[in-house]
């Protein structure tokens, strides 16, 4: 992490400020097309680089973050997420694997310690978001059909500000009243309160439907007394052998 303090003219544009920050921080010249600015206390990316600092509501004494990533297009938002498999309860430590995908500019390998990102329409549904995540980062999901099939086997879960998984899974459908009838429609990003600065998990497992519960349970299988006694005897014998071996040396 690098830090810099700049004194600039308010008529400077967001794009010019980004370029100046790159120069001040002595970052590579190719960082211009691979970085963007975001207010440190806001999830929204400063996507319009032609705005001056006043229009972008950047005040004196404010703090900005220069981060790696592409600028969202018109009507798009950036969603930060991580992949999670099985019953893993440590999403940040679940990144021992590497996810490889083919992007427009070649083959890129994403280190597991870094969150992934997808750009998607602000009006998209959670179902469409899952499909976009699968298609961008999961092997074998390059086609829309394959991504849709894999997305059906996965669900979305929010993390808190410490990247700890929350209990509730995001509901992918909501009930609405149409012509006096209750129908199910896909939940949108806006309905779910996205985008957010908190990490989103794309994990294995189906999202519960309306009226269903997502429960976790453990299987407790106490050992019979005879089995436990045998194990204790074996442990004692091993201990005696270890001690005699040590004395003999």
Coordinates of N, CA and C in Angstrom, one line a residue:
X1 N 0.8 -1.2 0.0 CA 0.0 0.0 0.0 C 0.9 1.2 0.0
X2 N 0.6 2.1 -0.9 CA 1.4 3.4 -1.0 C 0.4 4.6 -0.7
X3 N 1.0 5.6 -0.2 CA 0.2 6.8 0.2 C 0.9 8.1 -0.4
X4 N 0.0 9.0 -0.8 CA 0.5 10.3 -1.3 C -0.5 11.4 -0.9
X5 N 0.0 12.6 -0.8 CA -0.8 13.7 -0.5 C -0.6 14.8 -1.6
X6 N -1.7 15.2 -2.3 CA -1.6 16.0 -3.4 C -2.4 17.3 -3.2
X7 N -1.9 18.4 -3.7 CA -2.6 19.7 -3.7 C -2.9 20.0 -5.1
X8 N -4.2 20.1 -5.5 CA -4.5 20.2 -6.9 C -5.6 21.3 -7.1
X9 N -5.8 21.7 -8.3 CA -6.8 22.7 -8.7 C -8.2 22.0 -8.8
X10 N -9.2 22.6 -8.3 CA -10.6 22.1 -8.4 C -11.1 21.9 -9.8
X11 N -10.5 22.5 -10.7 CA -10.9 22.4 -12.1 C -10.3 21.1 -12.8
X12 N -9.4 20.4 -12.1 CA -8.9 19.2 -12.6 C -10.0 18.2 -12.8
X13 N -9.8 17.3 -13.8 CA -10.8 16.3 -14.0 C -10.4 15.0 -13.2
X14 N -11.4 14.1 -13.1 CA -11.1 12.9 -12.3 C -10.0 12.1 -13.0
X15 N -10.1 12.1 -14.4 CA -9.0 11.4 -15.1 C -7.7 12.0 -14.9
X16 N -7.6 13.3 -15.0 CA -6.3 14.0 -14.7 C -5.8 13.7 -13.3
X17 N -6.7 13.7 -12.4 CA -6.3 13.4 -11.0 C -5.7 12.0 -10.9
X18 N -6.4 11.1 -11.5 CA -5.9 9.7 -11.5 C -4.4 9.6 -12.1
X19 N -4.2 10.3 -13.2 CA -2.9 10.3 -13.9 C -1.9 10.9 -13.0
X20 N -2.3 12.0 -12.3 CA -1.3 12.7 -11.5 C -0.9 11.8 -10.3
X21 N -1.9 11.1 -9.7 CA -1.7 10.2 -8.6 C -0.8 9.0 -9.0
X22 N -1.0 8.5 -10.2 CA -0.1 7.4 -10.7 C 1.3 7.9 -10.8
X23 N 1.5 9.1 -11.3 CA 2.8 9.7 -11.5 C 3.5 10.0 -10.1
X24 N 2.7 10.5 -9.2 CA 3.2 10.8 -7.9 C 3.6 9.5 -7.1
X25 N 2.8 8.5 -7.3 CA 3.1 7.2 -6.6 C 4.2 6.4 -7.4
X26 N 4.6 6.9 -8.5 CA 5.6 6.2 -9.3 C 5.2 4.8 -9.8
X27 N 4.0 4.7 -10.2 CA 3.4 3.5 -10.7 C 3.8 3.3 -12.2
X28 N 3.8 2.1 -12.7 CA 4.1 1.9 -14.2 C 3.1 2.7 -15.1
X29 N 3.6 3.1 -16.2 CA 2.8 3.9 -17.1 C 1.5 3.2 -17.6
X30 N 1.6 1.8 -17.7 CA 0.5 1.1 -18.2 C -0.6 1.0 -17.1
X31 N -0.4 1.6 -15.9 CA -1.4 1.5 -14.9 C -2.6 2.5 -15.2
X32 N -2.4 3.4 -16.2 CA -3.4 4.3 -16.5 C -4.7 3.6 -17.0
X33 N -4.5 2.6 -17.8 CA -5.7 1.9 -18.3 C -6.2 0.8 -17.4
X34 N -5.5 0.5 -16.3 CA -5.9 -0.6 -15.4 C -6.2 -0.1 -14.0
X35 N -6.3 1.1 -13.8 CA -6.7 1.6 -12.4 C -7.8 2.6 -12.5
X36 N -8.4 2.9 -11.4 CA -9.6 3.8 -11.3 C -9.6 4.4 -9.9
X37 N -10.3 5.5 -9.7 CA -10.4 6.2 -8.5 C -11.7 5.9 -7.8
X38 N -11.7 5.8 -6.4 CA -12.9 5.6 -5.7 C -12.7 6.4 -4.3
X39 N -13.8 7.0 -3.9 CA -13.7 7.6 -2.6 C -13.6 6.5 -1.5
X40 N -12.7 6.8 -0.5 CA -12.4 5.8 0.5 C -13.6 5.4 1.3
X41 N -14.5 6.3 1.5 CA -15.7 6.1 2.3 C -16.9 5.7 1.5
X42 N -16.7 5.4 0.3 CA -17.9 5.2 -0.6 C -17.6 4.0 -1.5
X43 N -18.7 3.2 -1.8 CA -18.5 2.1 -2.7 C -18.5 2.5 -4.1
X44 N -19.1 3.6 -4.4 CA -19.2 4.0 -5.8 C -17.9 4.4 -6.5
X45 N -17.6 3.9 -7.6 CA -16.4 4.2 -8.4 C -16.6 5.5 -9.1
X46 N -15.6 6.3 -9.2 CA -15.7 7.6 -10.0 C -15.5 7.2 -11.4
X47 N -16.6 6.8 -12.1 CA -16.5 6.3 -13.4 C -16.5 7.3 -14.5
X48 N -16.9 8.5 -14.3 CA -16.9 9.6 -15.3 C -15.6 10.4 -15.1
X49 N -14.6 10.1 -15.9 CA -13.3 10.7 -15.8 C -13.3 12.2 -16.3
X50 N -14.4 12.6 -17.0 CA -14.4 13.9 -17.5 C -15.0 14.9 -16.5
X51 N -15.6 14.5 -15.4 CA -16.1 15.4 -14.4 C -14.9 16.1 -13.7
X52 N -15.2 17.4 -13.4 CA -14.2 18.1 -12.6 C -14.4 17.6 -11.1
X53 N -13.4 18.0 -10.3 CA -13.5 17.5 -8.9 C -14.7 18.1 -8.1
X54 N -15.1 19.3 -8.5 CA -16.3 19.8 -7.9 C -17.6 19.0 -8.2
X55 N -17.7 18.7 -9.5 CA -18.9 17.9 -9.9 C -18.8 16.5 -9.3
X56 N -17.6 15.9 -9.1 CA -17.5 14.6 -8.5 C -17.6 14.6 -7.0
X57 N -17.8 15.8 -6.5 CA -18.0 16.0 -5.0 C -16.8 15.5 -4.2
X58 N -15.6 15.9 -4.7 CA -14.3 15.6 -4.0 C -13.9 16.9 -3.3
X59 N -14.0 16.9 -2.0 CA -13.8 18.0 -1.2 C -12.3 18.0 -0.7
X60 N -11.9 19.2 -0.2 CA -10.5 19.4 0.3 C -10.4 18.6 1.6
X61 N -9.3 17.8 1.7 CA -9.1 17.0 2.9 C -9.7 15.6 2.7
X62 N -10.4 15.4 1.6 CA -11.0 14.1 1.3 C -9.9 13.0 1.0
X63 N -10.3 11.8 1.2 CA -9.4 10.6 0.9 C -9.9 9.8 -0.2
X64 N -9.0 9.5 -1.1 CA -9.3 8.7 -2.3 C -8.5 7.4 -2.4
X65 N -9.1 6.5 -3.1 CA -8.4 5.2 -3.2 C -8.1 5.0 -4.7
X66 N -6.9 4.7 -5.1 CA -6.5 4.4 -6.4 C -6.4 2.8 -6.5
X67 N -7.3 2.2 -7.1 CA -7.3 0.7 -7.1 C -7.3 0.2 -8.5
X68 N -6.9 -1.1 -8.5 CA -6.8 -1.8 -9.8 C -8.1 -2.2 -10.3
X69 N -8.4 -2.1 -11.5 CA -9.7 -2.5 -12.1 C -10.2 -1.6 -13.2
X70 N -11.1 -2.2 -14.0 CA -11.6 -1.5 -15.2 C -12.8 -0.5 -14.7
X71 N -13.0 0.5 -15.5 CA -14.1 1.4 -15.2 C -15.4 0.8 -15.7
X72 N -16.4 0.9 -14.9 CA -17.7 0.4 -15.3 C -18.2 1.3 -16.5
X73 N -18.9 0.6 -17.4 CA -19.6 1.4 -18.5 C -20.8 2.1 -18.0
X74 N -21.5 2.7 -18.9 CA -22.7 3.4 -18.6 C -23.8 2.4 -18.1
X75 N -24.3 2.7 -16.9 CA -25.3 1.8 -16.3 C -24.8 0.6 -15.7
X76 N -23.5 0.4 -15.6 CA -22.9 -0.8 -15.0 C -22.4 -0.5 -13.5
X77 N -22.3 -1.6 -12.8 CA -21.8 -1.5 -11.4 C -20.7 -2.5 -11.2
X78 N -19.8 -2.3 -10.3 CA -18.8 -3.3 -10.0 C -19.1 -4.1 -8.7
X79 N -19.0 -5.4 -8.8 CA -19.4 -6.3 -7.7 C -18.1 -7.1 -7.3
X80 N -17.7 -7.0 -6.1 CA -16.5 -7.7 -5.6 C -16.9 -9.0 -4.9
X81 N -16.3 -10.1 -5.3 CA -16.7 -11.4 -4.7 C -15.6 -12.4 -4.6
X82 N -15.8 -13.5 -3.9 CA -14.9 -14.6 -3.8 C -15.6 -15.9 -4.0
X83 N -14.9 -16.9 -4.4 CA -15.5 -18.2 -4.6 C -15.3 -19.0 -3.3
X84 N -16.3 -19.8 -3.0 CA -16.4 -20.6 -1.8 C -16.9 -21.9 -2.1
X85 N -16.3 -23.0 -1.6 CA -16.7 -24.3 -1.9 C -17.1 -25.1 -0.7
X86 N -18.1 -25.9 -0.8 CA -18.5 -26.8 0.3 C -18.9 -26.1 1.5
X87 N -18.5 -26.6 2.7 CA -18.8 -26.0 4.0 C -17.7 -25.1 4.5
X88 N -16.9 -24.6 3.6 CA -15.7 -23.8 4.1 C -16.3 -22.5 4.8
X89 N -15.8 -22.3 6.0 CA -16.2 -21.2 6.8 C -15.2 -20.0 6.8
X90 N -14.2 -20.2 6.0 CA -13.1 -19.1 6.0 C -12.9 -18.7 4.5
X91 N -13.8 -17.8 4.0 CA -13.7 -17.4 2.6 C -12.4 -16.9 2.2
X92 N -11.7 -16.1 3.1 CA -10.4 -15.5 2.7 C -9.3 -16.5 2.6
X93 N -9.5 -17.6 3.4 CA -8.5 -18.7 3.4 C -8.8 -19.8 2.4
X94 N -9.9 -19.6 1.7 CA -10.4 -20.6 0.8 C -9.7 -20.3 -0.6
X95 N -8.8 -19.4 -0.6 CA -8.3 -18.9 -1.9 C -6.9 -19.6 -2.2
X96 N -6.7 -20.8 -1.7 CA -5.5 -21.5 -2.0 C -5.4 -21.9 -3.5
X97 N -6.6 -22.1 -4.1 CA -6.7 -22.4 -5.5 C -6.5 -21.2 -6.4
X98 N -6.2 -21.4 -7.6 CA -6.1 -20.3 -8.5 C -7.2 -20.5 -9.6
X99 N -7.8 -19.4 -9.9 CA -8.9 -19.4 -10.9 C -8.3 -18.8 -12.2
X100 N -8.4 -19.5 -13.3 CA -7.8 -19.0 -14.6 C -9.0 -18.9 -15.6
X101 N -8.9 -17.8 -16.2 CA -9.9 -17.5 -17.3 C -9.3 -16.8 -18.4
X102 N -10.0 -16.8 -19.6 CA -9.5 -16.1 -20.7 C -10.2 -14.8 -20.9
X103 N -9.5 -13.7 -20.8 CA -10.1 -12.4 -21.0 C -9.8 -11.9 -22.4
X104 N -10.3 -10.7 -22.7 CA -10.1 -10.2 -24.1 C -8.7 -10.0 -24.4
X105 N -7.8 -9.8 -23.4 CA -6.4 -9.5 -23.7 C -5.5 -10.6 -23.4
X106 N -6.0 -11.8 -23.3 CA -5.2 -13.0 -23.1 C -5.6 -13.8 -21.8
X107 N -4.7 -14.6 -21.4 CA -5.0 -15.5 -20.3 C -4.5 -14.8 -19.0
X108 N -5.3 -14.8 -18.0 CA -5.0 -14.2 -16.7 C -5.2 -15.2 -15.6
X109 N -4.3 -15.2 -14.6 CA -4.4 -16.0 -13.4 C -4.7 -15.2 -12.2
X110 N -5.8 -15.4 -11.5 CA -6.1 -14.6 -10.4 C -5.7 -15.4 -9.1
X111 N -4.8 -14.7 -8.3 CA -4.4 -15.3 -7.1 C -5.5 -15.4 -6.1
X112 N -5.6 -16.5 -5.4 CA -6.7 -16.8 -4.5 C -6.8 -15.8 -3.4
X113 N -5.7 -15.1 -3.0 CA -5.8 -14.2 -1.9 C -6.4 -12.9 -2.2
X114 N -6.8 -12.6 -3.5 CA -7.4 -11.4 -3.9 C -8.8 -11.6 -4.4
X115 N -9.8 -10.8 -4.0 CA -11.1 -10.9 -4.4 C -11.3 -10.7 -5.9
X116 N -12.3 -11.3 -6.5 CA -12.5 -11.2 -7.9 C -13.5 -10.1 -8.1
X117 N -13.8 -9.8 -9.3 CA -14.7 -8.7 -9.6 C -15.4 -8.9 -11.0
X118 N -16.6 -8.5 -11.0 CA -17.4 -8.5 -12.3 C -18.2 -7.2 -12.4
X119 N -18.2 -6.8 -13.7 CA -19.0 -5.6 -14.0 C -20.3 -6.0 -14.6
X120 N -21.4 -5.5 -14.2 CA -22.7 -5.9 -14.6 C -23.7 -4.7 -14.6
X121 N -24.8 -4.9 -15.4 CA -25.8 -3.8 -15.4 C -26.4 -3.6 -14.0
X122 N -26.6 -2.4 -13.6 CA -27.2 -2.0 -12.3 C -28.6 -2.6 -12.2
X123 N -29.3 -2.9 -13.3 CA -30.6 -3.4 -13.2 C -30.7 -4.9 -13.3
X124 N -29.6 -5.6 -13.3 CA -29.6 -7.0 -13.5 C -30.1 -7.7 -12.3
X125 N -30.5 -9.0 -12.4 CA -31.0 -9.8 -11.3 C -29.8 -10.6 -10.7
X126 N -30.1 -11.1 -9.5 CA -29.1 -11.9 -8.8 C -28.8 -13.2 -9.6
X127 N -29.8 -13.7 -10.2 CA -29.5 -14.9 -11.1 C -28.6 -14.6 -12.2
X128 N -28.8 -13.4 -12.9 CA -27.9 -13.0 -13.9 C -26.5 -12.7 -13.4
X129 N -26.4 -12.2 -12.2 CA -25.1 -11.9 -11.5 C -24.3 -13.2 -11.3
X130 N -25.0 -14.2 -10.8 CA -24.3 -15.5 -10.6 C -23.8 -16.1 -12.0
X131 N -24.6 -16.0 -13.0 CA -24.2 -16.5 -14.3 C -23.0 -15.7 -14.8
X132 N -23.0 -14.4 -14.6 CA -21.8 -13.6 -15.1 C -20.6 -14.0 -14.3
X133 N -20.7 -14.2 -13.0 CA -19.5 -14.6 -12.2 C -19.0 -16.0 -12.7
X134 N -19.9 -16.9 -12.9 CA -19.5 -18.3 -13.4 C -18.8 -18.2 -14.7
X135 N -19.4 -17.4 -15.6 CA -18.9 -17.3 -17.0 C -17.5 -16.7 -17.0
X136 N -17.3 -15.7 -16.2 CA -16.0 -15.0 -16.2 C -14.9 -15.8 -15.5
X137 N -15.2 -16.6 -14.5 CA -14.1 -17.1 -13.7 C -14.0 -18.6 -13.5
X138 N -15.1 -19.3 -13.9 CA -15.1 -20.8 -13.6 C -14.8 -21.5 -14.9
X139 N -13.8 -22.5 -14.9 CA -13.5 -23.3 -16.1 C -14.7 -24.1 -16.5
X140 N -14.9 -24.1 -17.8 CA -16.0 -24.9 -18.4 C -17.3 -24.1 -18.5
X141 N -17.3 -22.9 -18.1 CA -18.5 -22.0 -18.1 C -18.4 -20.9 -19.1
X142 N -17.7 -21.1 -20.2 CA -17.5 -20.1 -21.2 C -18.8 -19.8 -21.9
X143 N -19.6 -20.8 -22.1 CA -20.9 -20.6 -22.8 C -22.0 -20.1 -21.9
X144 N -23.0 -19.4 -22.4 CA -24.1 -19.0 -21.6 C -24.8 -20.1 -21.0
X145 N -25.0 -21.2 -21.7 CA -25.8 -22.4 -21.2 C -25.0 -23.0 -20.1
X146 N -23.7 -23.2 -20.2 CA -22.9 -23.8 -19.2 C -22.9 -23.0 -17.9
X147 N -22.8 -21.6 -18.1 CA -22.7 -20.7 -17.0 C -24.1 -20.7 -16.2
X148 N -25.2 -20.8 -17.0 CA -26.5 -20.8 -16.3 C -26.7 -22.1 -15.5
X149 N -26.2 -23.2 -16.1 CA -26.3 -24.5 -15.4 C -25.5 -24.5 -14.1
X150 N -24.3 -24.0 -14.1 CA -23.5 -24.0 -12.9 C -24.0 -23.0 -11.9
X151 N -24.6 -21.9 -12.4 CA -25.2 -20.9 -11.5 C -26.3 -21.5 -10.7
X152 N -27.0 -22.4 -11.2 CA -28.2 -23.1 -10.5 C -27.7 -23.9 -9.3
X153 N -26.4 -24.2 -9.3 CA -25.8 -25.0 -8.2 C -25.1 -24.2 -7.2
X154 N -25.3 -22.9 -7.4 CA -24.6 -21.9 -6.5 C -25.5 -20.9 -5.9
X155 N -25.1 -20.2 -4.9 CA -25.9 -19.2 -4.2 C -25.0 -18.0 -3.8
X156 N -25.6 -16.9 -3.4 CA -24.8 -15.7 -3.0 C -25.0 -15.4 -1.5
X157 N -23.9 -15.1 -0.9 CA -24.0 -14.8 0.5 C -23.1 -13.5 0.8
X158 N -23.6 -12.6 1.6 CA -22.9 -11.4 1.9 C -21.9 -11.7 3.1
X159 N -20.8 -10.9 3.1 CA -19.9 -10.9 4.3 C -20.0 -9.6 5.0
X160 N -19.5 -9.5 6.2 CA -19.5 -8.3 6.9 C -18.2 -7.5 6.5
X161 N -18.0 -6.4 7.2 CA -16.8 -5.6 6.8 C -15.5 -6.3 7.1
X162 N -15.5 -7.4 7.9 CA -14.3 -8.1 8.2 C -14.2 -9.3 7.2
X163 N -15.0 -9.4 6.2 CA -15.0 -10.5 5.2 C -15.4 -11.8 5.9
X164 N -16.2 -11.7 6.9 CA -16.7 -12.9 7.6 C -18.1 -13.2 7.0
X165 N -18.4 -14.4 6.6 CA -19.7 -14.8 6.0 C -20.8 -14.6 7.0
X166 N -21.9 -14.0 6.5 CA -23.1 -13.8 7.3 C -24.0 -15.0 7.2
X167 N -24.9 -15.1 8.1 CA -25.8 -16.3 8.1 C -26.8 -16.4 7.0
X168 N -27.3 -15.3 6.5 CA -28.4 -15.3 5.5 C -27.9 -15.3 4.1
X169 N -28.5 -16.2 3.3 CA -28.2 -16.2 1.9 C -29.1 -15.2 1.2
X170 N -28.7 -14.6 0.1 CA -29.5 -13.6 -0.6 C -30.6 -14.4 -1.3
X171 N -31.8 -13.9 -1.2 CA -33.0 -14.5 -1.8 C -33.0 -14.0 -3.3
X172 N -33.1 -15.0 -4.2 CA -33.0 -14.7 -5.6 C -34.4 -14.4 -6.2
X173 N -35.5 -14.6 -5.4 CA -36.8 -14.3 -5.9 C -37.6 -13.6 -4.9
X174 N -38.5 -12.8 -5.3 CA -39.4 -12.1 -4.3 C -40.8 -12.2 -4.8
X175 N -41.7 -12.0 -3.9 CA -43.1 -12.1 -4.2 C -43.6 -10.7 -4.5
X176 N -44.4 -10.6 -5.6 CA -45.0 -9.3 -6.0 C -46.5 -9.6 -6.4
X177 N -47.3 -8.6 -6.3 CA -48.7 -8.8 -6.6 C -49.0 -8.3 -8.0
X178 N -49.5 -9.1 -8.8 CA -49.9 -8.7 -10.2 C -51.3 -9.2 -10.5
X179 N -52.2 -8.2 -10.7 CA -53.6 -8.5 -11.1 C -54.3 -9.3 -10.0
X180 N -53.9 -9.0 -8.7 CA -54.5 -9.7 -7.6 C -53.9 -11.0 -7.2
X181 N -52.9 -11.5 -8.0 CA -52.2 -12.7 -7.8 C -50.8 -12.5 -7.3
X182 N -50.3 -13.4 -6.4 CA -49.0 -13.3 -5.9 C -48.1 -14.1 -6.8
X183 N -47.1 -13.5 -7.4 CA -46.1 -14.2 -8.3 C -44.7 -14.0 -7.9
X184 N -43.8 -14.9 -8.3 CA -42.4 -14.8 -7.9 C -41.7 -14.2 -9.1
X185 N -40.9 -13.1 -8.8 CA -40.0 -12.5 -9.8 C -38.6 -12.5 -9.3
X186 N -37.6 -12.4 -10.2 CA -36.2 -12.4 -9.9 C -35.9 -11.1 -9.1
X187 N -35.1 -11.3 -8.0 CA -34.6 -10.2 -7.2 C -33.5 -9.5 -8.0
X188 N -33.6 -8.1 -8.0 CA -32.5 -7.4 -8.7 C -31.4 -7.0 -7.7
X189 N -30.3 -6.5 -8.3 CA -29.2 -6.0 -7.4 C -29.7 -4.9 -6.5
X190 N -30.5 -4.0 -7.0 CA -31.1 -2.9 -6.2 C -31.9 -3.4 -5.1
X191 N -32.7 -4.4 -5.3 CA -33.6 -5.0 -4.3 C -32.7 -5.6 -3.2
X192 N -31.5 -6.2 -3.5 CA -30.7 -6.8 -2.6 C -29.7 -5.9 -1.9
X193 N -29.8 -4.6 -2.3 CA -28.9 -3.6 -1.7 C -27.5 -3.6 -2.2
X194 N -27.3 -4.1 -3.5 CA -26.0 -4.1 -4.2 C -26.0 -3.0 -5.2
X195 N -24.7 -2.5 -5.5 CA -23.5 -3.0 -5.0 C -23.2 -2.5 -3.5
X196 N -22.2 -3.2 -2.9 CA -21.8 -2.9 -1.6 C -20.3 -3.0 -1.5
X197 N -19.7 -2.4 -0.5 CA -18.2 -2.5 -0.4 C -17.9 -3.8 0.3
X198 N -18.9 -4.5 0.9 CA -18.6 -5.8 1.5 C -18.4 -6.9 0.5
X199 N -17.7 -7.9 0.9 CA -17.4 -9.0 0.0 C -18.6 -9.8 -0.2
X200 N -18.8 -10.3 -1.4 CA -20.0 -11.2 -1.7 C -19.4 -12.6 -2.0
X201 N -20.0 -13.7 -1.5 CA -19.5 -15.0 -1.7 C -20.4 -15.7 -2.8
X202 N -19.7 -16.3 -3.8 CA -20.4 -17.2 -4.7 C -20.1 -18.6 -4.2
X203 N -21.0 -19.3 -3.6 CA -20.7 -20.6 -2.9 C -21.5 -21.7 -3.5
X204 N -21.0 -22.9 -3.3 CA -21.7 -24.1 -3.7 C -22.9 -24.3 -2.8
X205 N -24.0 -24.7 -3.4 CA -25.3 -24.9 -2.7 C -26.4 -24.1 -3.3
X206 N -27.6 -24.6 -3.2 CA -28.8 -23.9 -3.8 C -29.3 -22.9 -2.8
X207 N -29.8 -21.8 -3.2 CA -30.4 -20.8 -2.4 C -31.8 -21.3 -1.9
X208 N -32.2 -21.2 -0.7 CA -33.5 -21.7 -0.3 C -34.6 -20.9 -0.9
X209 N -35.7 -21.6 -1.3 CA -36.8 -20.9 -1.9 C -37.7 -20.2 -0.8
X210 N -38.6 -19.4 -1.3 CA -39.5 -18.8 -0.3 C -40.2 -19.8 0.6
X211 N -40.1 -19.6 1.9 CA -40.7 -20.5 2.9 C -39.8 -21.6 3.3
X212 N -38.6 -21.8 2.7 CA -37.6 -22.8 3.0 C -36.6 -22.2 4.0
X213 N -35.9 -23.1 4.8 CA -34.9 -22.7 5.7 C -33.6 -23.3 5.2
X214 N -32.5 -22.6 5.5 CA -31.1 -23.1 5.2 C -30.5 -23.5 6.6
X215 N -30.4 -24.8 6.9 CA -30.0 -25.2 8.2 C -28.6 -25.9 8.1
X216 N -27.8 -25.7 9.1 CA -26.5 -26.5 9.2 C -26.7 -27.5 10.3
X217 N -26.0 -28.6 10.2 CA -26.1 -29.6 11.3 C -24.8 -30.4 11.3
X218 N -24.5 -31.0 12.4 CA -23.4 -31.9 12.6 C -23.9 -33.3 13.0
X219 N -23.1 -34.3 12.6 CA -23.4 -35.7 13.0 C -22.6 -36.0 14.2
X220 N -23.2 -36.4 15.3 CA -22.5 -36.8 16.5 C -22.6 -38.3 16.7
X221 N -21.4 -38.9 16.7 CA -21.4 -40.4 16.8 C -20.5 -40.7 17.9
X222 N -21.0 -40.7 19.2 CA -20.1 -41.1 20.3 C -19.6 -42.6 20.2
X223 N -18.4 -42.7 20.6 CA -17.8 -44.1 20.5 C -18.3 -45.0 21.7
X224 N -18.5 -46.2 21.4 CA -18.8 -47.2 22.5 C -17.7 -47.3 23.5
X225 N -18.0 -47.6 24.8 CA -17.0 -47.7 25.8 C -15.9 -48.6 25.4
X226 N -16.2 -49.7 24.8 CA -15.2 -50.7 24.5 C -14.2 -50.2 23.4
X227 N -14.8 -49.4 22.4 CA -13.9 -48.8 21.4 C -13.0 -47.8 22.1
X228 N -13.5 -47.0 23.0 CA -12.7 -46.0 23.6 C -11.6 -46.6 24.5
X229 N -12.0 -47.7 25.2 CA -11.0 -48.4 26.0 C -9.8 -48.9 25.2
X230 N -10.1 -49.5 24.0 CA -9.1 -50.0 23.1 C -8.2 -48.9 22.7
X231 N -8.7 -47.7 22.4 CA -7.9 -46.6 21.9 C -7.0 -46.1 23.0
X232 N -7.5 -46.0 24.3 CA -6.7 -45.6 25.4 C -5.6 -46.5 25.6
X233 N -5.9 -47.9 25.6 CA -4.8 -48.8 25.8 C -3.7 -48.7 24.7
X234 N -4.2 -48.5 23.5 CA -3.2 -48.4 22.3 C -2.3 -47.1 22.5
X235 N -3.0 -46.0 23.0 CA -2.2 -44.8 23.2 C -1.2 -45.0 24.3
X236 N -1.6 -45.7 25.4 CA -0.7 -45.9 26.5 C 0.5 -46.8 26.1
X237 N 0.2 -47.8 25.3 CA 1.3 -48.7 24.8 C 2.2 -47.9 23.9
X238 N 1.7 -47.1 23.0 CA 2.6 -46.3 22.1 C 3.5 -45.4 22.9
X239 N 2.9 -44.8 24.0 CA 3.6 -43.9 24.9 C 4.8 -44.6 25.6
X240 N 4.5 -45.8 26.0 CA 5.6 -46.6 26.7 C 6.7 -47.0 25.7
X241 N 6.3 -47.3 24.5 CA 7.3 -47.7 23.5 C 8.2 -46.5 23.2
X242 N 7.6 -45.3 23.1 CA 8.3 -44.1 22.8 C 9.3 -43.8 23.9
X243 N 8.9 -43.9 25.2 CA 9.8 -43.6 26.3 C 10.9 -44.6 26.4
X244 N 10.7 -45.9 26.2 CA 11.7 -46.9 26.2 C 12.7 -46.7 25.1
X245 N 12.2 -46.3 23.9 CA 13.1 -46.1 22.8 C 14.0 -44.9 23.0
X246 N 13.4 -43.8 23.7 CA 14.2 -42.7 24.0 C 15.3 -43.0 25.0
X247 N 15.0 -43.8 26.0 CA 16.0 -44.1 27.1 C 17.1 -45.0 26.5
X248 N 16.7 -45.8 25.5 CA 17.7 -46.7 24.9 C 18.7 -46.0 24.1
X249 N 18.3 -44.8 23.6 CA 19.2 -44.0 22.7 C 20.1 -43.3 23.6

